[in-house]
mmCIF file of C-alpha atoms in Angstrom:
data_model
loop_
_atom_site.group_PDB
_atom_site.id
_atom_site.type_symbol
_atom_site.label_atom_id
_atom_site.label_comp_id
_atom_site.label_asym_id
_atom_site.label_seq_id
_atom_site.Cartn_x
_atom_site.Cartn_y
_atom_site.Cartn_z
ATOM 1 C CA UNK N 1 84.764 5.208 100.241
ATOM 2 C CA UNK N 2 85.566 7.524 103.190
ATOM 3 C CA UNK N 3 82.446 9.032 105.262
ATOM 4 C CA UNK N 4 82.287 12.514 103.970
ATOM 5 C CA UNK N 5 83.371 15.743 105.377
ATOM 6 C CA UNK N 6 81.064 17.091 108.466
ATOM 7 C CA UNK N 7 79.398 20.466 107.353
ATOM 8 C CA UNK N 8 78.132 21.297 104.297
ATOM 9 C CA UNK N 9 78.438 19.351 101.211
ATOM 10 C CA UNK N 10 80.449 20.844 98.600
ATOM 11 C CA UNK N 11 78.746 18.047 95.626
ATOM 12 C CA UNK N 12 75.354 19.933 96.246
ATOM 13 C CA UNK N 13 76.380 23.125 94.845
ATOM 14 C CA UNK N 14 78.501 22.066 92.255
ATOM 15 C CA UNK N 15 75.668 19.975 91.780
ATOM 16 C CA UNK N 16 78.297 16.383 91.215
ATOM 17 C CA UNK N 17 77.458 12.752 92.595
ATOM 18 C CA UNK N 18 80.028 11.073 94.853
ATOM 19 C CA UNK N 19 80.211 8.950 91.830
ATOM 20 C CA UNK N 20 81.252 11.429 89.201
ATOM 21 C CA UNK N 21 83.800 12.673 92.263
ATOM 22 C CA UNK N 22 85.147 9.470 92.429
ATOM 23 C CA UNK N 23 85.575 8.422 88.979
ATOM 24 C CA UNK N 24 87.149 11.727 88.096
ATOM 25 C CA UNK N 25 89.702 11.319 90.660
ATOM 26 C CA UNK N 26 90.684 7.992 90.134
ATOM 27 C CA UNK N 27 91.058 8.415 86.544
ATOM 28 C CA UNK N 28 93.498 11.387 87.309
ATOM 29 C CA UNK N 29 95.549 9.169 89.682
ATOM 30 C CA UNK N 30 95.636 6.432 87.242
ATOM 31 C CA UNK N 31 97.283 8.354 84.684
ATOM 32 C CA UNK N 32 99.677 9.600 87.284
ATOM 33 C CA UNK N 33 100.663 6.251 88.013
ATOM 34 C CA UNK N 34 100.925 5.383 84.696
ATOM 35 C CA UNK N 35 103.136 8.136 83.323
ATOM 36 C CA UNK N 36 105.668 7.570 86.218
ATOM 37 C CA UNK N 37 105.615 3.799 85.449
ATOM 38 C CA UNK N 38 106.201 4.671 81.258
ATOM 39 C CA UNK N 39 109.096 7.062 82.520
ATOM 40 C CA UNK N 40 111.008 4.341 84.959
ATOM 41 C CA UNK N 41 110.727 1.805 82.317
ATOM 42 C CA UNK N 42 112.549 4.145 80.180
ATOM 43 C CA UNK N 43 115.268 4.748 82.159
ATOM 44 C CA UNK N 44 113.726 7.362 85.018
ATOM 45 C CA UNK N 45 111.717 9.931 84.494
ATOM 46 C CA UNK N 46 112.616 13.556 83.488
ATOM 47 C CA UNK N 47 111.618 17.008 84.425
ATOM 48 C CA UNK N 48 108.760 17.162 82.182
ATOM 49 C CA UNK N 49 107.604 13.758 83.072
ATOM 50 C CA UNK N 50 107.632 14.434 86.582
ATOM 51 C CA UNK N 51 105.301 17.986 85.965
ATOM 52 C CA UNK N 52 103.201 15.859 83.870
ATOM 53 C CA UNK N 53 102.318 13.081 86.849
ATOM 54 C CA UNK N 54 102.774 15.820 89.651
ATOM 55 C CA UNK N 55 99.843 17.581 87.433
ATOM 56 C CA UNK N 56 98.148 14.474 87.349
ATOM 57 C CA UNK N 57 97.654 13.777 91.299
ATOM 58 C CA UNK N 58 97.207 17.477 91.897
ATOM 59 C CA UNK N 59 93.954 17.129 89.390
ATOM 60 C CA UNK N 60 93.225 13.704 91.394
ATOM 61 C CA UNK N 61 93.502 15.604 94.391
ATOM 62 C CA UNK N 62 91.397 18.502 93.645
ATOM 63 C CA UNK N 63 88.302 15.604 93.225
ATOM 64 C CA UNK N 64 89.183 14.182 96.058
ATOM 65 C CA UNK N 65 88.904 17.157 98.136
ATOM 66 C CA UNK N 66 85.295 17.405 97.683
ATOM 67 C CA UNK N 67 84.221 13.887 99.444
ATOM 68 C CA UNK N 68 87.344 12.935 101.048
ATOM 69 C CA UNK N 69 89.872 16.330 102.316
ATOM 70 C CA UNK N 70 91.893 14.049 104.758
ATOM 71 C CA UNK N 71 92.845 11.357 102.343
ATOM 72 C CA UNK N 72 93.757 14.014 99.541
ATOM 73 C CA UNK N 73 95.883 15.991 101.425
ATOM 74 C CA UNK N 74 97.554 13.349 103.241
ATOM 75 C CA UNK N 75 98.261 11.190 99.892
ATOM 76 C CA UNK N 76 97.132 12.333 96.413
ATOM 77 C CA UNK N 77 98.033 16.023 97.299
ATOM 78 C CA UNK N 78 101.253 14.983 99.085
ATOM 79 C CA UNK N 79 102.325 12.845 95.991
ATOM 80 C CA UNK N 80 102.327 16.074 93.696
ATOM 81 C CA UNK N 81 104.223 18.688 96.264
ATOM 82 C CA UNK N 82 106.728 15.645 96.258
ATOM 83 C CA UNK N 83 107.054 15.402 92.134
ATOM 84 C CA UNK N 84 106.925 19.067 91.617
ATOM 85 C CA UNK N 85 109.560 19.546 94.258
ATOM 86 C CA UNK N 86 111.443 16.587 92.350
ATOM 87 C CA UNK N 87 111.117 18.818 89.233
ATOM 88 C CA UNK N 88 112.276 22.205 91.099
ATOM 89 C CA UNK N 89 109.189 23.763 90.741
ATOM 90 C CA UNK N 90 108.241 25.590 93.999
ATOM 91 C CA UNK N 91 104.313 25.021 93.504
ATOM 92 C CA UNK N 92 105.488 21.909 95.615
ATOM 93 C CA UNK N 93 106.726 23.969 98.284
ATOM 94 C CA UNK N 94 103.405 25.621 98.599
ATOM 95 C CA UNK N 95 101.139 21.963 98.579
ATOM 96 C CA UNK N 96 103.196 21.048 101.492
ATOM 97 C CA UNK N 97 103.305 24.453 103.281
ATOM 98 C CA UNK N 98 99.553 25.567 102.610
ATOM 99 C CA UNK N 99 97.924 21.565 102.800
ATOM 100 C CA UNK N 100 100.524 20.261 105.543
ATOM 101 C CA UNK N 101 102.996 22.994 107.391
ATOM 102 C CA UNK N 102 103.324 20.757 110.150
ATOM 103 C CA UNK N 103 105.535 18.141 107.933
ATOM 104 C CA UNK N 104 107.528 21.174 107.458
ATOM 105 C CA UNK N 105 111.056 20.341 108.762
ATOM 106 C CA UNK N 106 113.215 23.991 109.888
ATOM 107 C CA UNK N 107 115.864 22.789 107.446
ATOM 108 C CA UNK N 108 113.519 22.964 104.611
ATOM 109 C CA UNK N 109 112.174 26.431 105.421
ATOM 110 C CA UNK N 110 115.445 27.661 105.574
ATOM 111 C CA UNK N 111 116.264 26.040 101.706
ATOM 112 C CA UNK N 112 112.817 28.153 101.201
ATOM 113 C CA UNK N 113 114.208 30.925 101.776
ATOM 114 C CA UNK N 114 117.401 31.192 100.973
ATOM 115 C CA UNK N 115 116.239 30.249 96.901
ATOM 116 C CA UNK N 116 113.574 32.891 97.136
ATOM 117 C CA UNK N 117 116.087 35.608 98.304
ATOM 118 C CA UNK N 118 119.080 34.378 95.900
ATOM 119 C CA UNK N 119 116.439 34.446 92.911
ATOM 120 C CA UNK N 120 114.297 37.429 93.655
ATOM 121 C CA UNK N 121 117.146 40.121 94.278
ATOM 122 C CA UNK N 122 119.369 39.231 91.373
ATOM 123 C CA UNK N 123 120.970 42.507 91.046
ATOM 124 C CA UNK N 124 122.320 41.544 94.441
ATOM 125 C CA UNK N 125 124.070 38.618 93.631
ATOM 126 C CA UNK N 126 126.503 36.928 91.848
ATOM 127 C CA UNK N 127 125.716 35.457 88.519
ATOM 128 C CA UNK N 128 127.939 32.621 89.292
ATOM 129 C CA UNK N 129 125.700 31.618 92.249
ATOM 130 C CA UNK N 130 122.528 31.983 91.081
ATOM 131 C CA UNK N 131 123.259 29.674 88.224
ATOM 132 C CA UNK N 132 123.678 26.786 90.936
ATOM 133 C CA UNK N 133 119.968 26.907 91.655
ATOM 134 C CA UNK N 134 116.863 26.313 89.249
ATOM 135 C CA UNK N 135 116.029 29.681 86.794
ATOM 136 C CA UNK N 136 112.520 28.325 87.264
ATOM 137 C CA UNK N 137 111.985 29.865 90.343
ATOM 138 C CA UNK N 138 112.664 33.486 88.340
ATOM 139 C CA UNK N 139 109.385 33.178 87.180
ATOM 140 C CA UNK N 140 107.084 35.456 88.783
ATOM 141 C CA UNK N 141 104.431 32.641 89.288
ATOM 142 C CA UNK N 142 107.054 30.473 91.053
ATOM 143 C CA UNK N 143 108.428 33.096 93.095
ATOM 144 C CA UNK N 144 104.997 33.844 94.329
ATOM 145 C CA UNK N 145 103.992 30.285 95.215
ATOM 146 C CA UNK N 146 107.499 30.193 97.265
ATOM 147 C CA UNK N 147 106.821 33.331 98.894
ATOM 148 C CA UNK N 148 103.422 31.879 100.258
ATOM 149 C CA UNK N 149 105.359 28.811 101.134
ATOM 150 C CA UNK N 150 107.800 31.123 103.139
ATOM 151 C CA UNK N 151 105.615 33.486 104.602
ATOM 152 C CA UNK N 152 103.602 30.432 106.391
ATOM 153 C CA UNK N 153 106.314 28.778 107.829
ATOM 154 C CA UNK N 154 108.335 31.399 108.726
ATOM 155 C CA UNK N 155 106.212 32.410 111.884
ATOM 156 C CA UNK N 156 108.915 30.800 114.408
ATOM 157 C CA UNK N 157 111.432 32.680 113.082
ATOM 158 C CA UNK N 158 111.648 36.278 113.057
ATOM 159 C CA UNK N 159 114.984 36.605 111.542
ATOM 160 C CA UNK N 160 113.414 35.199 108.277
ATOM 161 C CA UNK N 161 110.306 36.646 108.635
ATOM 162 C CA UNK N 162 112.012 40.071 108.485
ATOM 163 C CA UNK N 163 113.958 39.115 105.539
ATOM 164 C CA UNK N 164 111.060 37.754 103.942
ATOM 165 C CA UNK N 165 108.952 41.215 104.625
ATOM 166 C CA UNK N 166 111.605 43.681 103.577
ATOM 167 C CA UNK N 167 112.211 41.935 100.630
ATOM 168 C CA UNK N 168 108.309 41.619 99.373
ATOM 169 C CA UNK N 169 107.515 44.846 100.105
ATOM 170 C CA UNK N 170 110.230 46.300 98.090
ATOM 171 C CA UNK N 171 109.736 43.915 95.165
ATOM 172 C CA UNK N 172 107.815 45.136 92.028
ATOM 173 C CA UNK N 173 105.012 42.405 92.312
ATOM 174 C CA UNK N 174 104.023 43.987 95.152
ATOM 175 C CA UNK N 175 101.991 46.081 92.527
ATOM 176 C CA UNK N 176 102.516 43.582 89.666
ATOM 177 C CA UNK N 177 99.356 42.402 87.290
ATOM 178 C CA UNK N 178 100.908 39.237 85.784
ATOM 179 C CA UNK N 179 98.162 36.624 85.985
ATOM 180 C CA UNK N 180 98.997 33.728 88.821
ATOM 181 C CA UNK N 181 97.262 30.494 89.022
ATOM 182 C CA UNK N 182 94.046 28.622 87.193
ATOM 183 C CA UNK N 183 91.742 32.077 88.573
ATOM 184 C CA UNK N 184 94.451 34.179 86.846
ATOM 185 C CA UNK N 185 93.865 36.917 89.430
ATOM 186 C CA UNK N 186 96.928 39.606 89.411
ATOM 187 C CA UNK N 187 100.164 39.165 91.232
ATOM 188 C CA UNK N 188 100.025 41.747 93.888
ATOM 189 C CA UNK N 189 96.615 39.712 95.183
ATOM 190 C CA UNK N 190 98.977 36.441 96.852
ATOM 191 C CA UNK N 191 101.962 39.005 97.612
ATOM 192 C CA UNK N 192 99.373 40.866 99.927
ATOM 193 C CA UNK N 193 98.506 37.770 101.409
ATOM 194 C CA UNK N 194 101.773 36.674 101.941
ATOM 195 C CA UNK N 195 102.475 40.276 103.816
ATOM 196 C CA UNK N 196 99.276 40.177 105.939
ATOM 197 C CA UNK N 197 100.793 36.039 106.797
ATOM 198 C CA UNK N 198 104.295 37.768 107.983
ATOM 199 C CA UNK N 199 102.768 40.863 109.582
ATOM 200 C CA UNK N 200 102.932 40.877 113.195
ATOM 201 C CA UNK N 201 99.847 43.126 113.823
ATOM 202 C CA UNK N 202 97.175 40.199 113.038
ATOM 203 C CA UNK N 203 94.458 42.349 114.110
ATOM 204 C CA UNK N 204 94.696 44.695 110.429
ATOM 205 C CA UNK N 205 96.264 42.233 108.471
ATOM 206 C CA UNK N 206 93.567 39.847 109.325
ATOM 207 C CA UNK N 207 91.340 41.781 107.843
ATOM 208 C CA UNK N 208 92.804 42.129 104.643
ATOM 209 C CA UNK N 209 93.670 38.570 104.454
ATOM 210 C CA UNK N 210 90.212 37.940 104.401
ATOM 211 C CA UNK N 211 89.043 40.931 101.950
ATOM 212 C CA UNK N 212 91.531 38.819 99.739
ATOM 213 C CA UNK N 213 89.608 35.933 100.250
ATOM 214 C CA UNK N 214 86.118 37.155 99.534
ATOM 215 C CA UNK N 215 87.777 37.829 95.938
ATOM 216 C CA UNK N 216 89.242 35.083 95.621
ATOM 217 C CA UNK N 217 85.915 33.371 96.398
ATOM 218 C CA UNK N 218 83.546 35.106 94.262
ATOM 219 C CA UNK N 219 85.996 34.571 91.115
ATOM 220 C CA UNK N 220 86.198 31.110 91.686
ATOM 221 C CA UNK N 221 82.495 31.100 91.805
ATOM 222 C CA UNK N 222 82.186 33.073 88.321
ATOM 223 C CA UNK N 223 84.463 30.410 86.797
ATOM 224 C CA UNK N 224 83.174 27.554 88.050
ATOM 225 C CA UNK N 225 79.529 28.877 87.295
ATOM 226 C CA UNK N 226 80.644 29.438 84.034
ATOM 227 C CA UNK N 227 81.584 25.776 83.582
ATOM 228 C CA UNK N 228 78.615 24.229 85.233
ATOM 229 C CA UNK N 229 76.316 26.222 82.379
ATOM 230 C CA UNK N 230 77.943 23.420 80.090
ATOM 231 C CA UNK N 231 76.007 20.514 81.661
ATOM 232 C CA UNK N 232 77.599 17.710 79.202
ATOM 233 C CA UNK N 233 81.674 18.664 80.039
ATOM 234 C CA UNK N 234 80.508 19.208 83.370
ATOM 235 C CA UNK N 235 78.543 15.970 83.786
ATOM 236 C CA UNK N 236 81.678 14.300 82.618
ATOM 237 C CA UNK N 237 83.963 16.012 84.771
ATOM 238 C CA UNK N 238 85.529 17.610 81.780
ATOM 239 C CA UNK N 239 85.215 21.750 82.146
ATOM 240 C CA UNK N 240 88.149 23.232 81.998
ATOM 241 C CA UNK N 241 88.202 24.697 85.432
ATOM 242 C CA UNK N 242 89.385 23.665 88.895
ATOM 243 C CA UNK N 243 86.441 22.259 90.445
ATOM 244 C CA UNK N 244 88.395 22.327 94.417
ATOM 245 C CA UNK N 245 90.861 25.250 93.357
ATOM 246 C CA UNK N 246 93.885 25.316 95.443
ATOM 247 C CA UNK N 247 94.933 28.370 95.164
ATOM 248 C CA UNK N 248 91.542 29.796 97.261
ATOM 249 C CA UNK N 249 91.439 26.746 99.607
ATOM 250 C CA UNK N 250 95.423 26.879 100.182
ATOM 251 C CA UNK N 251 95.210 30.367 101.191
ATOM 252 C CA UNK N 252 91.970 29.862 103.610
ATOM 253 C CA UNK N 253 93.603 26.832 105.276
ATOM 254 C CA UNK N 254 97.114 28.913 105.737
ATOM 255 C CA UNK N 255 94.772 32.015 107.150
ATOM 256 C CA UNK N 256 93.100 30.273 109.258
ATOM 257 C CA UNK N 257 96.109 28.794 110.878
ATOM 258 C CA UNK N 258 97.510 32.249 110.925
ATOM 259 C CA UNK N 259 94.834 34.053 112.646
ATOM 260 C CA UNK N 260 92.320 31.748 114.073
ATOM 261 C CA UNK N 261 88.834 29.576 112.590
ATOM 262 C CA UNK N 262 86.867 31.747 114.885
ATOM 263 C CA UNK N 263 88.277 35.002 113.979
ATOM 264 C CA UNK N 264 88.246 34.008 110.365
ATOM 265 C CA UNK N 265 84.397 33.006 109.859
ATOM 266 C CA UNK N 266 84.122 36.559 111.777
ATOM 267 C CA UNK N 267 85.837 38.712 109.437
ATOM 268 C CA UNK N 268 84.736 36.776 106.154
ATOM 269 C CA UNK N 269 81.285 37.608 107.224
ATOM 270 C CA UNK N 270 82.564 41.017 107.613
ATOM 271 C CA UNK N 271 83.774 41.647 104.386
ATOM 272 C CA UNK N 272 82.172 38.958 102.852
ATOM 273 C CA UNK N 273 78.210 40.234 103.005
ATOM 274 C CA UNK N 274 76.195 37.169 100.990
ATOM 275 C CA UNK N 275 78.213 34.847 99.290
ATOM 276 C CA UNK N 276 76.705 32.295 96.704
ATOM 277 C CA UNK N 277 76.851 28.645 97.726
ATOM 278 C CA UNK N 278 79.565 27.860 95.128
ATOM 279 C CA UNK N 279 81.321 30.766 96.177
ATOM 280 C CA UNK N 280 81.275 29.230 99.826
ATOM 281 C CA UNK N 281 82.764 25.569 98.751
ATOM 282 C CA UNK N 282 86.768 26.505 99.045
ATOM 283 C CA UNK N 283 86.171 28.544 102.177
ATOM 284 C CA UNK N 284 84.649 25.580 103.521
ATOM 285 C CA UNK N 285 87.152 23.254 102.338
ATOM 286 C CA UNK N 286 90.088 25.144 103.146
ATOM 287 C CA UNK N 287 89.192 25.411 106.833
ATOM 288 C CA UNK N 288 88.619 21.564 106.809
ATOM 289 C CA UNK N 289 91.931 21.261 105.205
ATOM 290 C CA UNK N 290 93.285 23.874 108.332
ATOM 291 C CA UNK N 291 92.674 20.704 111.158
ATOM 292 C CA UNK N 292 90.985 20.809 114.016
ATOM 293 C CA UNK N 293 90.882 24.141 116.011
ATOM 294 C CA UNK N 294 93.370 24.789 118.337
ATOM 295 C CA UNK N 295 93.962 27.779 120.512
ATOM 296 C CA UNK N 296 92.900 31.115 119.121
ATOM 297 C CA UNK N 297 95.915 33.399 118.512
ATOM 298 C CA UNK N 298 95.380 36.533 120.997
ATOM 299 C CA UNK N 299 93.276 39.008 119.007
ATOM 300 C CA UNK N 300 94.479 42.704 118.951
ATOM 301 C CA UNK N 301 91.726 45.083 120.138
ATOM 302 C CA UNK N 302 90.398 47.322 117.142
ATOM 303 C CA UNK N 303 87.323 49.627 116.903
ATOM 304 C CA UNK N 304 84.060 47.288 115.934
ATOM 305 C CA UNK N 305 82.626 47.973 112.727
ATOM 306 C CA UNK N 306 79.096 49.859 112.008
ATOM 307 C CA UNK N 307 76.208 48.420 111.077
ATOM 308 C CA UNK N 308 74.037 45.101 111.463
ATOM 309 C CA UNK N 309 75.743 41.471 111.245
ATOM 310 C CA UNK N 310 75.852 40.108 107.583
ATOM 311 C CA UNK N 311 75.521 36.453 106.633
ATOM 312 C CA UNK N 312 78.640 34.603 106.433
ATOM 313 C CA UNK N 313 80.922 31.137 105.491
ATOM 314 C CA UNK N 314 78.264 28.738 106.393
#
């Protein structure tokens, strides 16, 4: 098995064994495998075969974030964005964006977001054309992965990146409460962080990316505290939860290339004040996931806060 991540370990407060890690992800990838290998034999697989492997690795890959982030990204991760592309959902587009921008070809980002646009202003376009593309992506869920997608790799263009703001600020789930992702946290939570992403002044919208994340982060640590108080589905790597959840560690890995590590830890302990050690294990992850510092982005000067330092993403 690969040495573990540096830093803190994530099995310690989740309180799992490398070996109940292991077997958990394995099992999910072997299913995977198996379901694409039942569909080929049967003449190729469909749409709903494809969701149900794509599903599969991203489980596999959740496990295998906690012992092994490099490998999961780069293979058990990179497998589902592939098959849920394959199927036309746009969760794919926001695996590869959020996990991998830099694989992230221009032509692609354009496709990005010329499907969001066509399927998010339909009163604006012909019916005609928007039956050439997938209806899934008129799902509000979809249409929010996509805009994260979008609003991370659209930071060499401006052209888009204009496009991409004046269009999610004037959309309704700017202020919509429709449940997105395994945390079911409302709407208007990822289209805020998919404004802060596009908005040029990083030094504000910084700081409300990472208020963002400190919710995000405490509800994944309700849930998943929740599902460790069952000790015999959680010994068995059965809860019904996401034990790495993307959605949290997606978003920190995308902010953190956005705005900076250093800046990042800084405002999370900010806004963050004590967080619990399971609340800690996606911020953790997700700037693993982010790579290597590089360069800070230059940091706009605004007025320091009051008040004494507070403990913050270990």
């Amino acid at each position: 098995m690969a040495a573990p991540p540096p830093g803190p370990s994530p099995l310690v407060p989740l309180r799992l064994s490398d070996e109940q890690v292991v077997t958990a992800a394995d099992f999910h990838e072997s299913y995977a495998r198996t379901v694409l290998a039942e569909a080929r034999s049967a003449g190729g697989p469909s749409a709903e075969a494809l969701i149900e492997a794509a599903s599969a690795y991203r489980l596999a890959g959740q496990w295998r974030l906690l012992v092994a982030p490099d490998r999961a990204v780069r293979e058990t991760l990179a497998q589902a964005a592939g098959l849920f592309t394959e199927a036309g959902l746009a969760y794919g587009a926001y695996l590869r964006a959020s996990l991998a921008p830099r694989g992230v070809e221009r032509s692609t980002r354009d496709s990005w977001t010329r499907q969001l646009l066509l399927h998010g202003t339909p009163r604006n376009t012909d019916d005609a054309v928007r039956r050439e593309t997938d209806a899934l992506l008129d799902h509000p869920q979809q249409q929010t992965y996509l805009l994260l997608a979008c609003a991370m790799t659209a930071d060499e263009d401006p052209a888009a990146r204009d496009r991409l703001t004046a269009f999610a600020t004037t959309s309704p789930h700017r202020v919509g409460v429709v449940p997105v992702g395994s945390l079911a946290m409302p709407v208007r939570m990822f289209w805020g962080l998919a404004l802060n992403l596009l908005d040029e002044d990083s030094g504000h919208a910084a700081e409300s990316y990472a208020a963002t994340l400190s919710e995000l982060s405490r509800a994944y640590a309700r849930s998943v505290e929740l599902a460790m108080a069952n000790k015999l589905t959680w010994s068995k790597a059965a809860a019904p939860v996401d034990v790495a959840d993307l959605d949290v560690i997606g978003a920190v890995a995308m902010g953190v290339r956005r705005f900076g590590e250093v800046r990042m830890r800084r405002l999370l302990a900010d806004v963050a004040g004590e967080l619990s050690a399971v609340a800690e294990v996606p911020l953790n992850i997700g700037i693993r996931v982010a790579g290597p510092p590089g360069p800070e982005p230059p940091e706009p000067q605004v007025p320091p806060t009051s008040g004494p330092p507070t403990p913050g993403v270990r």
